[in-house]
Amino acid sequence: MLTLRPILSALRSIALISFTVGTTFLSASAFAEDVTASNPNPAKNVILIIGDGMDDHQITIARNYLKGAAGRLTLDDMPVRSSVAVLTVSEQAPDEYIYVADSACSGTSMSTGQATSRARIATTAKSDIDIETIVEMAHKSGFKTGIVSTSSVTDATPAVFASHIQYRFCENPEKMVTERFSCPQDLKANGGPGSISEQLAVSNVDVIFGGGMENFTPTVEGGSTSVLDSAIANGFTILKTKQDLNNVTTAGKVLGLFADKHLATKLRGEDGRIAEKPEPSLLNSVHWSLGEVDLPEPMTCETNPDAADTPSLLSMSSKAIELLSTDNDKGFFLMIESASIDKQSHARNPCGSIGELDQLDETVAYALKFADQHPGTLILVTADHAQAAQLVPESSMFSGLDIPVYSPGSMVRIITPEGGLMGVNYATNDFFAEEHTGAAVPLYANDVAIGKIDTYISQTDIFDIAKQHLGL
Ligand SMILES: [Zn+2]
């Protein structure tokens, strides 16, 4: 499993000097070393940035569009790169593995260090025991904590860091018992902690930013006031708009809910287009080698007008870092999620995913700058699971054979800013939503982690790495 190799500071310096990365990073690291020398006990911070569904296909598609095929994302210049196994166990037989995760179980691996079954929020498979999260442990040890997401804050990835429930869809008191799912043992009436929003409202998390207001307007179970009122009674200042976010300076707990559901994505397909099915001619239905096929017309990505009033991931994250680091000698743990890389891949909308990855990359750049000035800061960037999108030839490599070869799924042919044509394909099913896939995911880290992370680790090791850095 993980080998956290202790390294001498001299060795670390050599690694920093000899590492072949961009000049910006080298000079910034040298600066960090200087700061360390003048302050031997800096605050210890962990910033864990999760791109939901951000596998290497998603990263490559986004790089091609945003920077060009030979260009580089901020991610590409980070000094540590590892590959992470995504472990999921069976609900019925927790000693058996299954091979494709959801965000609930994969997030739980990172937040608690224990693999669980799909749809579980920081609880064990089958036995349904609550597992303490890194956010709860950090708070108990005196660290400040924060959760930022472009999804509803009750969605699986943010939820696994500060709540415990059998089923991820039990997001508010009205969703605890439905026809399709229920969380009976988590009902307050049965001695449980209530829904995800009710748990977040009474949590000790210092900063919670994202969407999901609709999960805070229902009445708390067994009470007469809303979940939002419960959060206010528990000391949270509530933010609702971009302006609220810009203006907040409070030292107390802050809950920012900037949309009813998930936050709007930065980009969308031209005129709202998503992937479309290739259209074979009638003759092709007679025999696969006959007739011809019309592929979807090429398109560009465009700014999503729905996002005009939506705070960016960067603005939420930079405010969270400001609030968590001000007057704080101990340090903090902050989880930041770019959620809709996944959601837009489910929706076969590659431009949506590209915009979300762009938001993640600019947030990573900000976090790295913060770490340069606060050298006790460990930055980890990873994904929770792989997704459906594939980067494919924009027209078949077999098209020269003069037979109509085309994807059985849906595809987009994106005109890139560098003037190329990029094919993105979705073919996990014919349902209205694509599915996750099971490949290992990438992990990137800043210079603090050099020599401390093996080439191939498990998601549960990410919990150990963060825990060890904070000394929990
Ligand atoms: Zn998903």
Coordinates of C-alpha atoms and ligand atoms in Angstrom, one line a residue:
M1 CA 0.0 0.0 0.0
L2 CA 1.2 3.5 0.7
T3 CA 4.8 4.2 1.7
L4 CA 5.1 7.6 3.2
R5 CA 8.8 7.9 2.9
P6 CA 10.4 10.4 5.3
I7 CA 12.9 12.6 3.4
L8 CA 15.7 14.8 4.5
S9 CA 15.2 18.5 3.8
A10 CA 18.5 18.4 1.9
L11 CA 17.1 15.7 -0.4
R12 CA 13.9 17.8 -0.9
S13 CA 16.0 20.7 -2.0
I14 CA 17.8 18.6 -4.5
A15 CA 14.6 17.2 -5.8
L16 CA 13.2 20.7 -6.2
I17 CA 16.2 22.0 -8.1
S18 CA 16.6 19.0 -10.4
F19 CA 12.9 18.6 -11.2
T20 CA 12.2 19.6 -14.8
V21 CA 9.2 21.9 -14.6
G22 CA 8.2 25.4 -15.7
T23 CA 10.3 28.3 -14.5
T24 CA 7.4 29.8 -12.7
F25 CA 7.2 26.8 -10.5
L26 CA 10.9 26.7 -9.8
S27 CA 11.1 30.3 -8.7
A28 CA 7.9 29.9 -6.6
S29 CA 9.3 26.8 -4.9
A30 CA 12.6 28.5 -4.1
F31 CA 10.5 31.3 -2.5
A32 CA 8.6 28.7 -0.5
E33 CA 11.8 27.3 0.8
D34 CA 12.9 30.7 2.0
V35 CA 9.6 31.2 3.8
T36 CA 10.0 27.8 5.5
A37 CA 13.4 28.8 6.7
S38 CA 12.1 32.0 8.3
N39 CA 9.0 30.2 9.8
P40 CA 9.8 26.7 10.9
N41 CA 6.3 26.0 12.1
P42 CA 3.9 27.3 9.4
A43 CA 0.2 26.5 9.6
K44 CA -0.6 23.1 8.1
N45 CA -3.2 23.2 5.4
V46 CA -4.6 20.6 3.0
I47 CA -6.5 21.7 -0.1
L48 CA -8.0 18.7 -1.8
I49 CA -9.4 19.6 -5.3
I50 CA -11.6 16.9 -6.8
G51 CA -12.6 17.0 -10.5
D52 CA -15.8 14.9 -10.5
G53 CA -15.3 12.4 -13.4
M54 CA -12.0 14.0 -14.4
D55 CA -10.2 11.1 -16.0
D56 CA -7.4 11.4 -18.6
H57 CA -10.0 11.6 -21.5
Q58 CA -11.6 14.6 -19.9
I59 CA -8.3 16.3 -19.2
T60 CA -7.0 15.7 -22.7
I61 CA -10.3 16.9 -24.3
A62 CA -10.1 20.1 -22.2
R63 CA -6.4 20.6 -22.9
N64 CA -7.0 20.3 -26.6
Y65 CA -9.7 22.9 -26.5
L66 CA -8.4 25.4 -23.9
K67 CA -4.6 25.3 -24.6
G68 CA -4.2 23.4 -27.9
A69 CA -2.8 19.8 -28.4
A70 CA 0.7 20.9 -27.6
G71 CA -0.3 23.3 -24.8
R72 CA -0.2 22.8 -21.1
L73 CA -2.8 23.1 -18.3
T74 CA -1.7 24.3 -14.9
L75 CA -2.2 20.7 -13.8
D76 CA 0.5 19.6 -16.3
D77 CA 3.2 21.6 -14.5
M78 CA 2.5 20.2 -11.0
P79 CA 5.6 18.3 -9.7
V80 CA 3.9 15.1 -8.4
R81 CA 1.8 12.8 -10.6
S82 CA 0.4 9.5 -9.5
S83 CA -2.3 7.1 -10.6
V84 CA -5.1 6.1 -8.2
A85 CA -7.1 2.9 -7.9
V86 CA -10.9 3.5 -7.4
L87 CA -12.1 0.7 -5.0
T88 CA -15.8 -0.1 -4.7
V89 CA -17.2 -3.0 -2.6
S90 CA -20.4 -4.8 -3.0
E91 CA -23.3 -3.8 -0.6
Q92 CA -24.3 -7.4 -0.1
A93 CA -20.8 -8.8 0.2
P94 CA -18.4 -6.1 1.4
D95 CA -15.4 -8.3 1.0
E96 CA -16.0 -8.5 -2.8
Y97 CA -15.1 -5.7 -5.2
I98 CA -17.1 -4.3 -8.1
Y99 CA -15.3 -2.3 -10.8
V100 CA -17.2 1.0 -11.4
A101 CA -17.7 3.5 -8.6
D102 CA -20.1 6.4 -8.0
S103 CA -19.2 9.7 -6.4
A104 CA -20.6 8.6 -3.0
C105 CA -18.4 5.5 -2.5
S106 CA -15.3 7.0 -4.2
G107 CA -15.7 10.2 -2.2
T108 CA -16.1 8.2 1.0
S109 CA -12.8 6.4 0.3
M110 CA -11.0 9.8 0.2
S111 CA -12.9 11.3 3.1
T112 CA -12.7 8.3 5.5
G113 CA -9.9 6.0 4.3
Q114 CA -12.4 3.1 3.9
A115 CA -13.9 1.7 0.7
T116 CA -17.6 1.3 0.7
S117 CA -20.5 0.4 -1.6
R118 CA -22.1 2.7 -4.2
A119 CA -24.5 5.4 -3.0
R120 CA -23.2 5.3 0.6
I121 CA -22.2 8.6 2.3
A122 CA -19.4 8.0 4.9
T123 CA -21.1 4.8 6.1
T124 CA -19.9 1.2 5.8
A125 CA -21.3 -1.2 3.3
K126 CA -24.0 -3.5 4.6
S127 CA -23.4 -2.9 8.3
D128 CA -24.2 0.9 7.9
I129 CA -21.9 2.2 10.5
D130 CA -20.9 5.9 10.4
I131 CA -17.2 6.5 9.5
E132 CA -15.5 9.6 10.9
T133 CA -14.4 11.9 8.1
I134 CA -11.2 13.9 7.7
V135 CA -13.2 17.1 8.1
E136 CA -14.6 15.9 11.4
M137 CA -11.2 14.8 12.6
A138 CA -9.6 18.0 11.5
H139 CA -12.2 20.1 13.4
K140 CA -11.7 18.1 16.6
S141 CA -8.0 18.8 16.4
G142 CA -8.6 22.6 16.1
F143 CA -8.2 23.0 12.3
K144 CA -10.7 25.1 10.4
T145 CA -12.6 23.2 7.6
G146 CA -14.3 24.0 4.4
I147 CA -16.3 22.5 1.5
V148 CA -16.8 24.1 -1.9
S149 CA -18.6 22.6 -4.8
T150 CA -20.3 23.7 -8.1
S151 CA -23.0 21.1 -7.3
S152 CA -25.6 21.3 -4.6
V153 CA -23.7 21.1 -1.3
T154 CA -25.9 18.0 -0.5
D155 CA -24.6 16.2 -3.6
A156 CA -22.5 13.1 -3.0
T157 CA -18.9 14.5 -3.1
P158 CA -19.5 17.4 -0.7
A159 CA -21.8 15.3 1.5
V160 CA -19.2 12.5 2.2
F161 CA -17.0 15.0 4.0
A162 CA -19.5 16.1 6.6
S163 CA -22.5 13.8 6.8
H164 CA -23.3 10.1 7.2
I165 CA -26.3 8.5 5.5
Q166 CA -27.2 5.2 3.9
Y167 CA -28.3 6.6 0.5
R168 CA -27.0 9.7 -1.3
F169 CA -30.4 10.8 -2.5
C170 CA -31.7 11.4 1.0
E171 CA -30.6 15.0 0.6
N172 CA -33.4 16.8 2.5
P173 CA -36.2 15.9 5.0
E174 CA -38.7 15.5 2.1
K175 CA -36.4 12.9 0.4
M176 CA -35.9 10.6 3.3
V177 CA -38.7 8.2 2.3
T178 CA -39.8 8.0 -1.3
E179 CA -41.0 5.3 -3.7
R180 CA -37.6 4.8 -5.3
F181 CA -35.3 5.0 -2.2
S182 CA -35.4 5.6 1.5
C183 CA -33.1 6.0 4.5
P184 CA -35.4 4.8 7.3
Q185 CA -32.6 4.2 9.9
D186 CA -31.3 7.7 9.4
L187 CA -34.7 9.3 10.2
K188 CA -34.5 11.4 13.4
A189 CA -37.7 9.5 14.5
N190 CA -35.6 6.4 14.5
G191 CA -32.6 7.8 16.3
G192 CA -30.7 8.8 13.2
P193 CA -29.1 12.2 12.3
G194 CA -31.6 13.1 9.6
S195 CA -31.1 14.0 5.9
I196 CA -27.9 15.4 4.4
S197 CA -29.0 19.0 4.5
E198 CA -30.1 18.7 8.1
Q199 CA -26.7 17.3 9.0
L200 CA -24.8 20.0 7.2
A201 CA -27.0 22.7 8.9
V202 CA -25.9 21.5 12.4
S203 CA -22.3 20.7 11.4
N204 CA -19.1 22.4 12.6
V205 CA -17.8 23.0 9.0
D206 CA -16.6 26.7 8.9
V207 CA -17.3 27.3 5.2
I208 CA -19.8 25.6 2.9
F209 CA -20.2 27.1 -0.6
G210 CA -22.1 25.7 -3.6
G211 CA -25.7 25.3 -4.8
G212 CA -28.7 23.4 -3.4
M213 CA -30.9 26.0 -1.7
E214 CA -33.9 23.8 -2.6
N215 CA -32.6 21.2 -0.1
F216 CA -32.6 23.8 2.8
T217 CA -36.1 25.2 2.3
P218 CA -38.1 22.1 3.5
T219 CA -39.1 21.9 7.2
V220 CA -36.8 19.9 9.4
E221 CA -38.1 16.5 10.4
G222 CA -40.2 16.7 13.5
G223 CA -39.9 20.5 13.7
S224 CA -41.7 23.6 12.4
T225 CA -38.9 25.7 10.9
S226 CA -36.8 25.2 7.7
V227 CA -33.4 23.5 7.4
L228 CA -32.1 27.0 6.6
D229 CA -33.4 28.4 9.9
S230 CA -31.8 25.5 11.6
A231 CA -28.4 26.4 10.0
I232 CA -28.9 30.1 11.2
A233 CA -29.7 28.9 14.7
N234 CA -26.5 26.8 14.6
G235 CA -24.4 29.9 13.9
F236 CA -24.2 30.0 10.1
T237 CA -24.3 33.3 8.2
I238 CA -26.2 32.6 4.9
L239 CA -25.0 33.9 1.6
K240 CA -27.2 33.8 -1.5
T241 CA -25.6 35.9 -4.3
K242 CA -22.3 36.7 -5.9
Q243 CA -22.4 40.1 -4.1
D244 CA -22.9 38.4 -0.7
L245 CA -19.9 36.2 -1.5
N246 CA -17.7 39.2 -2.5
N247 CA -18.7 41.1 0.7
V248 CA -18.5 38.5 3.4
T249 CA -15.7 39.0 5.9
T250 CA -17.1 37.1 8.9
A251 CA -15.0 35.0 11.2
G252 CA -17.9 32.8 12.0
K253 CA -19.4 29.9 10.0
V254 CA -20.7 30.7 6.5
L255 CA -23.1 28.7 4.3
G256 CA -23.3 30.0 0.7
L257 CA -26.1 28.6 -1.4
F258 CA -25.9 30.3 -4.8
A259 CA -28.5 28.3 -6.8
D260 CA -31.5 26.1 -6.1
K261 CA -29.8 23.1 -7.6
H262 CA -26.3 22.8 -9.1
L263 CA -24.4 25.9 -10.3
A264 CA -24.6 26.7 -14.0
T265 CA -21.6 25.6 -16.1
K266 CA -19.3 28.2 -17.6
L267 CA -19.5 26.8 -21.2
R268 CA -22.1 25.0 -23.3
G269 CA -22.3 23.7 -26.8
E270 CA -23.1 26.1 -29.7
D271 CA -26.8 27.1 -29.4
G272 CA -27.1 24.6 -26.6
R273 CA -26.2 21.6 -28.7
I274 CA -25.0 18.3 -27.1
A275 CA -23.8 15.0 -28.7
E276 CA -25.9 13.7 -31.5
K277 CA -26.3 10.3 -33.1
P278 CA -24.7 9.8 -36.5
E279 CA -27.4 9.3 -39.2
P280 CA -26.9 6.4 -41.5
S281 CA -28.8 6.3 -44.8
L282 CA -31.7 3.9 -45.4
L283 CA -29.5 1.6 -47.4
N284 CA -27.2 1.1 -44.4
S285 CA -30.1 -0.5 -42.5
V286 CA -30.1 -3.2 -45.2
H287 CA -26.4 -4.1 -44.6
W288 CA -23.7 -2.6 -42.5
S289 CA -21.3 -2.1 -45.5
L290 CA -23.9 -0.3 -47.7
G291 CA -25.0 3.3 -47.9
E292 CA -23.5 6.3 -46.2
V293 CA -23.6 8.1 -42.9
D294 CA -24.0 11.8 -41.9
L295 CA -22.0 12.7 -38.9
P296 CA -23.1 15.6 -36.6
E297 CA -22.2 19.1 -38.0
P298 CA -19.0 20.6 -36.4
M299 CA -19.6 23.1 -33.7
T300 CA -17.8 25.4 -31.2
C301 CA -18.3 25.9 -27.5
E302 CA -19.9 29.1 -26.2
T303 CA -20.3 31.0 -22.9
N304 CA -23.3 29.7 -21.0
P305 CA -25.7 32.7 -20.6
D306 CA -27.3 30.9 -17.5
A307 CA -24.0 31.3 -15.6
A308 CA -24.0 35.2 -15.7
D309 CA -25.1 35.4 -12.0
T310 CA -23.2 32.3 -10.8
P311 CA -20.1 32.7 -8.8
S312 CA -17.1 30.9 -10.4
L313 CA -15.4 28.0 -8.7
L314 CA -12.3 30.3 -8.3
S315 CA -14.3 33.1 -6.6
M316 CA -15.9 30.6 -4.1
S317 CA -12.5 28.9 -3.5
S318 CA -10.5 32.0 -3.1
K319 CA -13.0 33.4 -0.6
A320 CA -13.0 30.1 1.3
I321 CA -9.2 30.1 1.5
E322 CA -9.3 33.8 2.7
L323 CA -11.9 33.0 5.4
L324 CA -10.1 29.8 6.5
S325 CA -6.6 31.2 6.6
T326 CA -7.3 34.6 8.3
D327 CA -6.1 34.7 11.9
N328 CA -5.5 31.0 11.8
D329 CA -2.1 29.7 13.0
K330 CA -3.2 26.1 13.2
G331 CA -4.3 25.5 9.6
F332 CA -7.3 24.2 7.7
F333 CA -8.6 21.3 5.5
L334 CA -10.5 22.5 2.4
M335 CA -12.2 20.2 -0.2
I336 CA -13.0 21.9 -3.5
E337 CA -15.0 20.1 -6.1
S338 CA -15.6 20.9 -9.8
A339 CA -18.7 18.8 -10.0
S340 CA -20.1 19.1 -13.5
I341 CA -17.2 17.6 -15.5
D342 CA -19.2 14.5 -14.5
K343 CA -22.7 15.9 -14.7
Q344 CA -22.1 17.2 -18.2
S345 CA -20.6 14.0 -19.3
H346 CA -23.7 12.2 -18.1
A347 CA -25.6 14.7 -20.3
R348 CA -23.3 14.2 -23.3
N349 CA -22.3 17.8 -23.3
P350 CA -18.5 18.0 -23.7
C351 CA -18.4 21.8 -23.8
G352 CA -20.0 21.8 -20.3
S353 CA -17.3 19.5 -19.0
I354 CA -14.5 21.5 -20.7
G355 CA -15.7 24.7 -19.0
E356 CA -15.8 22.9 -15.6
L357 CA -12.2 21.6 -16.1
D358 CA -11.2 25.2 -17.0
Q359 CA -12.7 26.4 -13.7
L360 CA -10.8 23.6 -11.9
D361 CA -7.5 24.5 -13.6
E362 CA -7.7 28.2 -12.7
T363 CA -8.6 27.3 -9.1
V364 CA -5.5 25.0 -9.0
A365 CA -3.4 27.9 -10.1
Y366 CA -4.8 30.1 -7.3
A367 CA -4.2 27.3 -4.7
L368 CA -0.6 26.8 -5.9
K369 CA 0.1 30.5 -5.5
F370 CA -1.4 30.4 -2.0
A371 CA 0.8 27.4 -1.2
D372 CA 3.9 29.3 -2.3
Q373 CA 3.2 31.9 0.3
H374 CA 2.0 29.4 2.9
P375 CA 4.5 26.6 2.7
G376 CA 2.8 24.2 5.0
T377 CA 0.1 23.8 2.4
L378 CA -0.4 20.4 0.7
I379 CA -2.3 20.6 -2.6
L380 CA -3.8 17.4 -3.9
V381 CA -5.8 17.3 -7.2
T382 CA -7.6 14.2 -8.2
A383 CA -10.8 12.7 -9.6
D384 CA -13.4 10.4 -7.9
H385 CA -14.0 8.2 -10.9
A386 CA -13.7 8.0 -14.7
Q387 CA -16.5 9.0 -17.0
A388 CA -18.1 8.1 -20.4
A389 CA -16.5 10.7 -22.7
Q390 CA -14.0 9.3 -25.2
L391 CA -11.7 11.3 -27.5
V392 CA -12.2 9.6 -30.9
P393 CA -11.3 10.4 -34.5
E394 CA -13.7 13.1 -35.7
S395 CA -14.5 10.8 -38.7
S396 CA -13.6 7.1 -38.7
M397 CA -10.1 6.0 -39.3
F398 CA -11.7 3.4 -41.6
S399 CA -13.5 6.0 -43.7
G400 CA -11.0 5.5 -46.5
L401 CA -12.4 2.0 -47.1
D402 CA -15.5 3.7 -48.5
I403 CA -17.9 2.0 -46.1
P404 CA -20.0 3.9 -43.6
V405 CA -18.2 3.3 -40.2
Y406 CA -19.6 5.3 -37.3
S407 CA -20.1 5.2 -33.6
P408 CA -23.1 3.3 -32.2
G409 CA -23.3 6.1 -29.6
S410 CA -23.6 9.9 -29.8
M411 CA -20.8 12.2 -30.8
V412 CA -19.8 15.8 -31.0
R413 CA -17.3 17.3 -33.5
I414 CA -15.8 20.3 -31.8
I415 CA -14.0 23.1 -33.7
T416 CA -11.1 23.9 -31.4
P417 CA -9.7 27.5 -31.1
E418 CA -6.4 26.3 -32.7
G419 CA -8.5 25.3 -35.8
G420 CA -8.7 21.6 -35.4
L421 CA -11.7 19.3 -35.3
M422 CA -12.0 17.1 -32.2
G423 CA -14.3 14.1 -31.9
V424 CA -15.9 13.3 -28.5
N425 CA -18.0 10.1 -28.3
Y426 CA -20.5 8.8 -25.7
A427 CA -21.6 5.2 -25.9
T428 CA -22.0 3.6 -22.5
N429 CA -25.8 3.2 -23.0
D430 CA -28.9 4.4 -24.8
F431 CA -30.5 5.8 -21.6
F432 CA -30.9 9.5 -21.1
A433 CA -27.8 9.6 -18.9
E434 CA -24.3 8.1 -19.7
E435 CA -22.6 6.0 -17.1
H436 CA -19.3 6.2 -15.2
T437 CA -16.4 4.1 -16.2
G438 CA -13.9 2.2 -14.1
A439 CA -10.4 3.3 -15.1
A440 CA -7.9 4.5 -12.4
V441 CA -7.8 8.3 -12.0
P442 CA -4.9 10.8 -11.9
L443 CA -3.5 12.5 -8.8
Y444 CA -1.4 15.6 -8.9
A445 CA 0.3 17.3 -5.9
N446 CA 2.5 20.3 -5.2
D447 CA 6.1 20.3 -4.0
V448 CA 5.2 19.5 -0.4
A449 CA 4.4 15.9 -1.6
I450 CA 7.6 15.3 -3.5
G451 CA 8.9 11.9 -2.5
K452 CA 5.9 11.1 -0.4
I453 CA 3.4 9.6 -2.8
D454 CA 3.9 6.3 -4.7
T455 CA 3.4 5.9 -8.4
Y456 CA 0.2 3.9 -7.9
I457 CA -2.0 4.3 -4.8
S458 CA -5.6 3.7 -3.8
Q459 CA -8.2 6.4 -3.1
T460 CA -8.1 5.4 0.6
D461 CA -4.4 6.5 0.7
I462 CA -5.5 10.1 -0.1
F463 CA -7.2 10.2 3.3
D464 CA -4.0 8.9 4.9
I465 CA -1.8 11.4 3.1
A466 CA -4.0 14.3 4.2
K467 CA -4.3 13.0 7.7
Q468 CA -0.6 12.5 8.0
H469 CA 0.1 16.0 6.7
L470 CA -2.2 17.6 9.3
G471 CA -0.8 15.3 12.0
L472 CA -4.2 13.8 12.9
Ligands
ZN1 ZN -21.8 10.9 -12.1

